[in-house]
mmCIF file of C-alpha atoms in Angstrom:
data_model
loop_
_atom_site.group_PDB
_atom_site.id
_atom_site.type_symbol
_atom_site.label_atom_id
_atom_site.label_comp_id
_atom_site.label_asym_id
_atom_site.label_seq_id
_atom_site.Cartn_x
_atom_site.Cartn_y
_atom_site.Cartn_z
ATOM 1 C CA MET A 19 22.543 -140.933 -71.204
ATOM 2 C CA PHE A 20 20.599 -138.010 -69.938
ATOM 3 C CA ARG A 21 22.115 -134.592 -69.673
ATOM 4 C CA ARG A 22 21.471 -132.669 -66.539
ATOM 5 C CA ILE A 23 19.609 -129.351 -66.976
ATOM 6 C CA PRO A 24 21.196 -126.406 -65.119
ATOM 7 C CA PRO A 25 19.078 -125.361 -62.099
ATOM 8 C CA LEU A 26 18.480 -121.807 -63.379
ATOM 9 C CA PHE A 27 17.169 -122.911 -66.755
ATOM 10 C CA PRO A 28 13.543 -123.594 -65.623
ATOM 11 C CA ALA A 29 13.342 -120.201 -63.854
ATOM 12 C CA PHE A 30 14.744 -118.461 -66.948
ATOM 13 C CA ALA A 31 12.254 -120.243 -69.204
ATOM 14 C CA ILE A 32 9.298 -119.234 -67.015
ATOM 15 C CA LEU A 33 10.479 -115.608 -66.910
ATOM 16 C CA LEU A 34 10.900 -115.535 -70.685
ATOM 17 C CA PHE A 35 7.427 -117.023 -71.148
ATOM 18 C CA LEU A 36 5.880 -114.370 -68.864
ATOM 19 C CA ILE A 37 7.624 -111.513 -70.666
ATOM 20 C CA LEU A 38 6.599 -112.738 -74.109
ATOM 21 C CA SER A 39 3.046 -113.492 -73.087
ATOM 22 C CA CYS A 40 2.344 -109.995 -71.742
ATOM 23 C CA GLU A 41 0.445 -107.887 -74.220
ATOM 24 C CA LYS A 42 1.582 -104.281 -74.556
ATOM 25 C CA ASP A 43 -0.614 -101.519 -76.010
ATOM 26 C CA SER A 44 1.032 -100.082 -79.112
ATOM 27 C CA ASP A 45 0.042 -96.489 -78.166
ATOM 28 C CA PRO A 46 2.464 -95.277 -75.455
ATOM 29 C CA ALA A 47 0.180 -92.396 -74.501
ATOM 30 C CA SER A 48 -2.787 -94.648 -73.955
ATOM 31 C CA PRO A 49 -5.043 -93.704 -71.033
ATOM 32 C CA ALA A 50 -4.658 -97.266 -69.746
ATOM 33 C CA ASP A 51 -1.004 -96.456 -69.021
ATOM 34 C CA GLU A 52 -1.852 -93.431 -66.833
ATOM 35 C CA PRO A 53 -2.820 -93.591 -63.180
ATOM 36 C CA SER A 54 -6.537 -93.469 -62.566
ATOM 37 C CA GLY A 55 -7.892 -89.979 -62.013
ATOM 38 C CA THR A 56 -5.093 -88.069 -63.777
ATOM 39 C CA ASP A 57 -5.621 -86.104 -66.982
ATOM 40 C CA THR A 58 -2.108 -85.567 -68.339
ATOM 41 C CA SER A 59 -3.228 -83.185 -71.079
ATOM 42 C CA THR A 60 -4.310 -80.530 -68.540
ATOM 43 C CA GLY A 61 -2.443 -81.542 -65.400
ATOM 44 C CA ALA A 62 -5.803 -81.924 -63.696
ATOM 45 C CA TYR A 63 -6.803 -84.465 -61.132
ATOM 46 C CA ASP A 64 -10.322 -85.812 -61.381
ATOM 47 C CA SER A 65 -11.909 -87.510 -58.421
ATOM 48 C CA GLY A 66 -15.543 -88.072 -59.244
ATOM 49 C CA ASP A 67 -17.129 -84.671 -59.935
ATOM 50 C CA PHE A 68 -14.090 -82.726 -58.616
ATOM 51 C CA SER A 69 -11.662 -81.513 -61.254
ATOM 52 C CA THR A 70 -9.057 -78.793 -60.757
ATOM 53 C CA THR A 71 -5.501 -77.820 -61.519
ATOM 54 C CA VAL A 72 -2.959 -76.325 -59.156
ATOM 55 C CA LEU A 73 -3.327 -72.971 -60.924
ATOM 56 C CA ASP A 74 -7.125 -73.117 -60.520
ATOM 57 C CA ALA A 75 -6.733 -73.817 -56.807
ATOM 58 C CA LEU A 76 -4.376 -70.867 -56.383
ATOM 59 C CA ALA A 77 -6.707 -68.571 -58.328
ATOM 60 C CA GLU A 78 -9.678 -69.578 -56.165
ATOM 61 C CA ASP A 79 -7.787 -68.729 -52.974
ATOM 62 C CA ASP A 80 -5.957 -65.683 -54.321
ATOM 63 C CA ASP A 81 -6.119 -63.681 -51.068
ATOM 64 C CA ASP A 82 -3.738 -66.063 -49.292
ATOM 65 C CA HIS A 83 -0.922 -65.727 -51.816
ATOM 66 C CA GLU A 84 1.572 -62.956 -52.347
ATOM 67 C CA ASP A 85 1.333 -60.420 -55.087
ATOM 68 C CA SER A 86 3.579 -57.501 -55.954
ATOM 69 C CA GLY A 87 1.257 -55.073 -54.124
ATOM 70 C CA ASP A 88 2.140 -56.765 -50.831
ATOM 71 C CA TYR A 89 5.552 -55.098 -50.979
ATOM 72 C CA VAL A 90 4.446 -51.547 -51.778
ATOM 73 C CA TRP A 91 3.439 -49.119 -49.026
ATOM 74 C CA ASP A 92 3.339 -45.419 -48.254
ATOM 75 C CA PRO A 93 6.441 -44.511 -46.200
ATOM 76 C CA SER A 94 4.477 -41.755 -44.442
ATOM 77 C CA GLU A 95 2.225 -44.411 -42.896
ATOM 78 C CA ILE A 96 5.021 -46.325 -41.164
ATOM 79 C CA ILE A 97 4.812 -46.739 -37.392
ATOM 80 C CA GLN A 98 8.266 -46.848 -35.800
ATOM 81 C CA ILE A 99 9.037 -49.515 -33.201
ATOM 82 C CA SER A 100 12.405 -48.973 -31.507
ATOM 83 C CA LEU A 101 13.954 -51.821 -29.565
ATOM 84 C CA ASN A 102 16.217 -50.695 -26.713
ATOM 85 C CA GLY A 103 17.629 -53.761 -24.970
ATOM 86 C CA SER A 104 14.852 -54.620 -22.510
ATOM 87 C CA THR A 105 12.437 -51.797 -23.417
ATOM 88 C CA ILE A 106 10.399 -50.942 -26.494
ATOM 89 C CA ASP A 107 9.192 -47.563 -27.784
ATOM 90 C CA VAL A 108 6.330 -47.204 -30.271
ATOM 91 C CA ASP A 109 5.865 -43.953 -32.196
ATOM 92 C CA GLY A 110 2.211 -44.123 -33.280
ATOM 93 C CA ASP A 111 -0.998 -46.034 -32.759
ATOM 94 C CA GLY A 112 -1.734 -49.700 -33.371
ATOM 95 C CA ALA A 113 0.639 -51.355 -30.909
ATOM 96 C CA MET A 114 0.760 -51.813 -27.126
ATOM 97 C CA VAL A 115 3.926 -52.287 -25.077
ATOM 98 C CA GLU A 116 4.027 -54.403 -21.937
ATOM 99 C CA GLY A 117 7.538 -54.829 -20.548
ATOM 100 C CA SER A 118 9.688 -56.355 -23.261
ATOM 101 C CA ARG A 119 6.727 -57.347 -25.426
ATOM 102 C CA VAL A 120 4.974 -55.310 -28.064
ATOM 103 C CA THR A 121 1.603 -56.479 -29.388
ATOM 104 C CA ILE A 122 0.499 -55.103 -32.738
ATOM 105 C CA THR A 123 -3.290 -54.809 -32.699
ATOM 106 C CA SER A 124 -4.009 -52.990 -35.989
ATOM 107 C CA VAL A 125 -3.143 -53.518 -39.647
ATOM 108 C CA GLY A 126 -0.420 -51.241 -40.944
ATOM 109 C CA ASN A 127 3.272 -50.891 -41.635
ATOM 110 C CA TYR A 128 5.632 -51.272 -38.679
ATOM 111 C CA SER A 129 9.348 -50.507 -38.984
ATOM 112 C CA ILE A 130 11.313 -52.413 -36.345
ATOM 113 C CA SER A 131 14.896 -51.452 -35.496
ATOM 114 C CA GLY A 132 17.331 -51.842 -32.610
ATOM 115 C CA THR A 133 18.033 -54.694 -30.218
ATOM 116 C CA LEU A 134 15.607 -56.611 -28.020
ATOM 117 C CA ASP A 135 17.528 -58.840 -25.604
ATOM 118 C CA ASP A 136 14.683 -61.086 -24.384
ATOM 119 C CA GLY A 137 11.242 -60.153 -25.660
ATOM 120 C CA GLN A 138 8.645 -60.601 -28.368
ATOM 121 C CA ILE A 139 7.020 -58.881 -31.287
ATOM 122 C CA ILE A 140 3.438 -60.216 -31.314
ATOM 123 C CA VAL A 141 0.903 -59.638 -34.083
ATOM 124 C CA ASN A 142 -2.658 -60.159 -32.884
ATOM 125 C CA THR A 143 -5.346 -58.301 -34.782
ATOM 126 C CA GLN A 144 -8.852 -59.022 -35.993
ATOM 127 C CA ASP A 145 -8.632 -56.261 -38.639
ATOM 128 C CA GLU A 146 -8.839 -57.121 -42.319
ATOM 129 C CA GLY A 147 -5.744 -56.162 -44.264
ATOM 130 C CA ILE A 148 -1.983 -56.538 -44.147
ATOM 131 C CA VAL A 149 0.339 -56.194 -41.176
ATOM 132 C CA ARG A 150 3.840 -55.505 -42.509
ATOM 133 C CA LEU A 151 6.788 -55.945 -40.183
ATOM 134 C CA ILE A 152 9.712 -54.159 -41.820
ATOM 135 C CA LEU A 153 12.932 -55.258 -40.133
ATOM 136 C CA GLN A 154 15.557 -52.508 -40.431
ATOM 137 C CA GLY A 155 18.616 -53.611 -38.553
ATOM 138 C CA ALA A 156 16.700 -55.510 -35.871
ATOM 139 C CA ARG A 157 18.216 -57.995 -33.416
ATOM 140 C CA ILE A 158 15.393 -59.800 -31.637
ATOM 141 C CA SER A 159 15.856 -62.654 -29.182
ATOM 142 C CA CYS A 160 13.419 -64.486 -26.953
ATOM 143 C CA PHE A 161 14.644 -67.218 -24.630
ATOM 144 C CA THR A 162 11.242 -68.807 -23.892
ATOM 145 C CA GLY A 163 9.224 -68.454 -27.101
ATOM 146 C CA ALA A 164 9.032 -67.184 -30.657
ATOM 147 C CA PRO A 165 10.750 -63.807 -31.070
ATOM 148 C CA ILE A 166 8.152 -62.876 -33.701
ATOM 149 C CA LEU A 167 4.757 -64.440 -33.064
ATOM 150 C CA ILE A 168 1.835 -64.097 -35.479
ATOM 151 C CA ALA A 169 -1.025 -64.968 -33.107
ATOM 152 C CA GLY A 170 -3.753 -63.611 -35.383
ATOM 153 C CA ALA A 171 -3.903 -61.597 -38.607
ATOM 154 C CA ASP A 172 -5.734 -61.539 -41.910
ATOM 155 C CA LYS A 173 -2.316 -61.333 -43.582
ATOM 156 C CA ALA A 174 1.126 -60.721 -42.072
ATOM 157 C CA ILE A 175 4.324 -60.142 -44.026
ATOM 158 C CA ILE A 176 7.880 -59.813 -42.759
ATOM 159 C CA VAL A 177 10.018 -57.585 -44.975
ATOM 160 C CA LEU A 178 13.792 -57.330 -44.664
ATOM 161 C CA ALA A 179 14.778 -53.768 -45.546
ATOM 162 C CA ASP A 180 17.474 -53.365 -48.179
ATOM 163 C CA ASN A 181 21.067 -53.066 -46.987
ATOM 164 C CA THR A 182 20.267 -54.120 -43.407
ATOM 165 C CA GLU A 183 21.335 -57.048 -41.295
ATOM 166 C CA ASN A 184 18.647 -58.607 -39.091
ATOM 167 C CA HIS A 185 18.886 -61.388 -36.506
ATOM 168 C CA VAL A 186 16.012 -63.300 -34.920
ATOM 169 C CA THR A 187 16.941 -65.868 -32.272
ATOM 170 C CA ASP A 188 14.825 -68.116 -30.074
ATOM 171 C CA GLY A 189 15.757 -70.161 -27.044
ATOM 172 C CA PRO A 190 16.205 -73.908 -26.642
ATOM 173 C CA SER A 191 12.681 -74.453 -25.243
ATOM 174 C CA TYR A 192 9.353 -72.650 -25.223
ATOM 175 C CA VAL A 193 7.165 -71.809 -22.249
ATOM 176 C CA LEU A 194 3.526 -71.905 -23.361
ATOM 177 C CA GLU A 195 1.002 -69.680 -21.658
ATOM 178 C CA ALA A 196 -2.168 -71.277 -20.281
ATOM 179 C CA GLY A 197 -5.432 -70.402 -21.765
#
């Protein structure tokens, strides 16, 4: 009499054969085990003649990344922007007011305080350097767009002054200007 072989036995035998027949390199850190193009000893990626690390990339483009000097400025050079509900007052040069919008056109340090019910702080300058917006107890809302809009700047930084509470609120939809 013949005994019946369980139906899973042939599948198990084939799987066991495949596992045992696979050859494994005895060196776990073998380059064959690493994805192509990755050098794990340096963290570099090599694609043909291009080889760099993340730190190298950051160092090459250093001007676009923060450094401690970005948060140091001369308090005597601060331009005051006072928000008064639906109006804005600027004490100094470098910014233009039109209704409930102020457009900053020059690099510098701008202290913003007060409440703006429906308006915008716009940064749009071609100057090289840093535009610092120092929020000191500011409440800015804009129902139809971004309350703070960086339209153009070499570098713009928003700083929240110590021991202040600031609120920036936008509306449910934006109205984009033509042109």
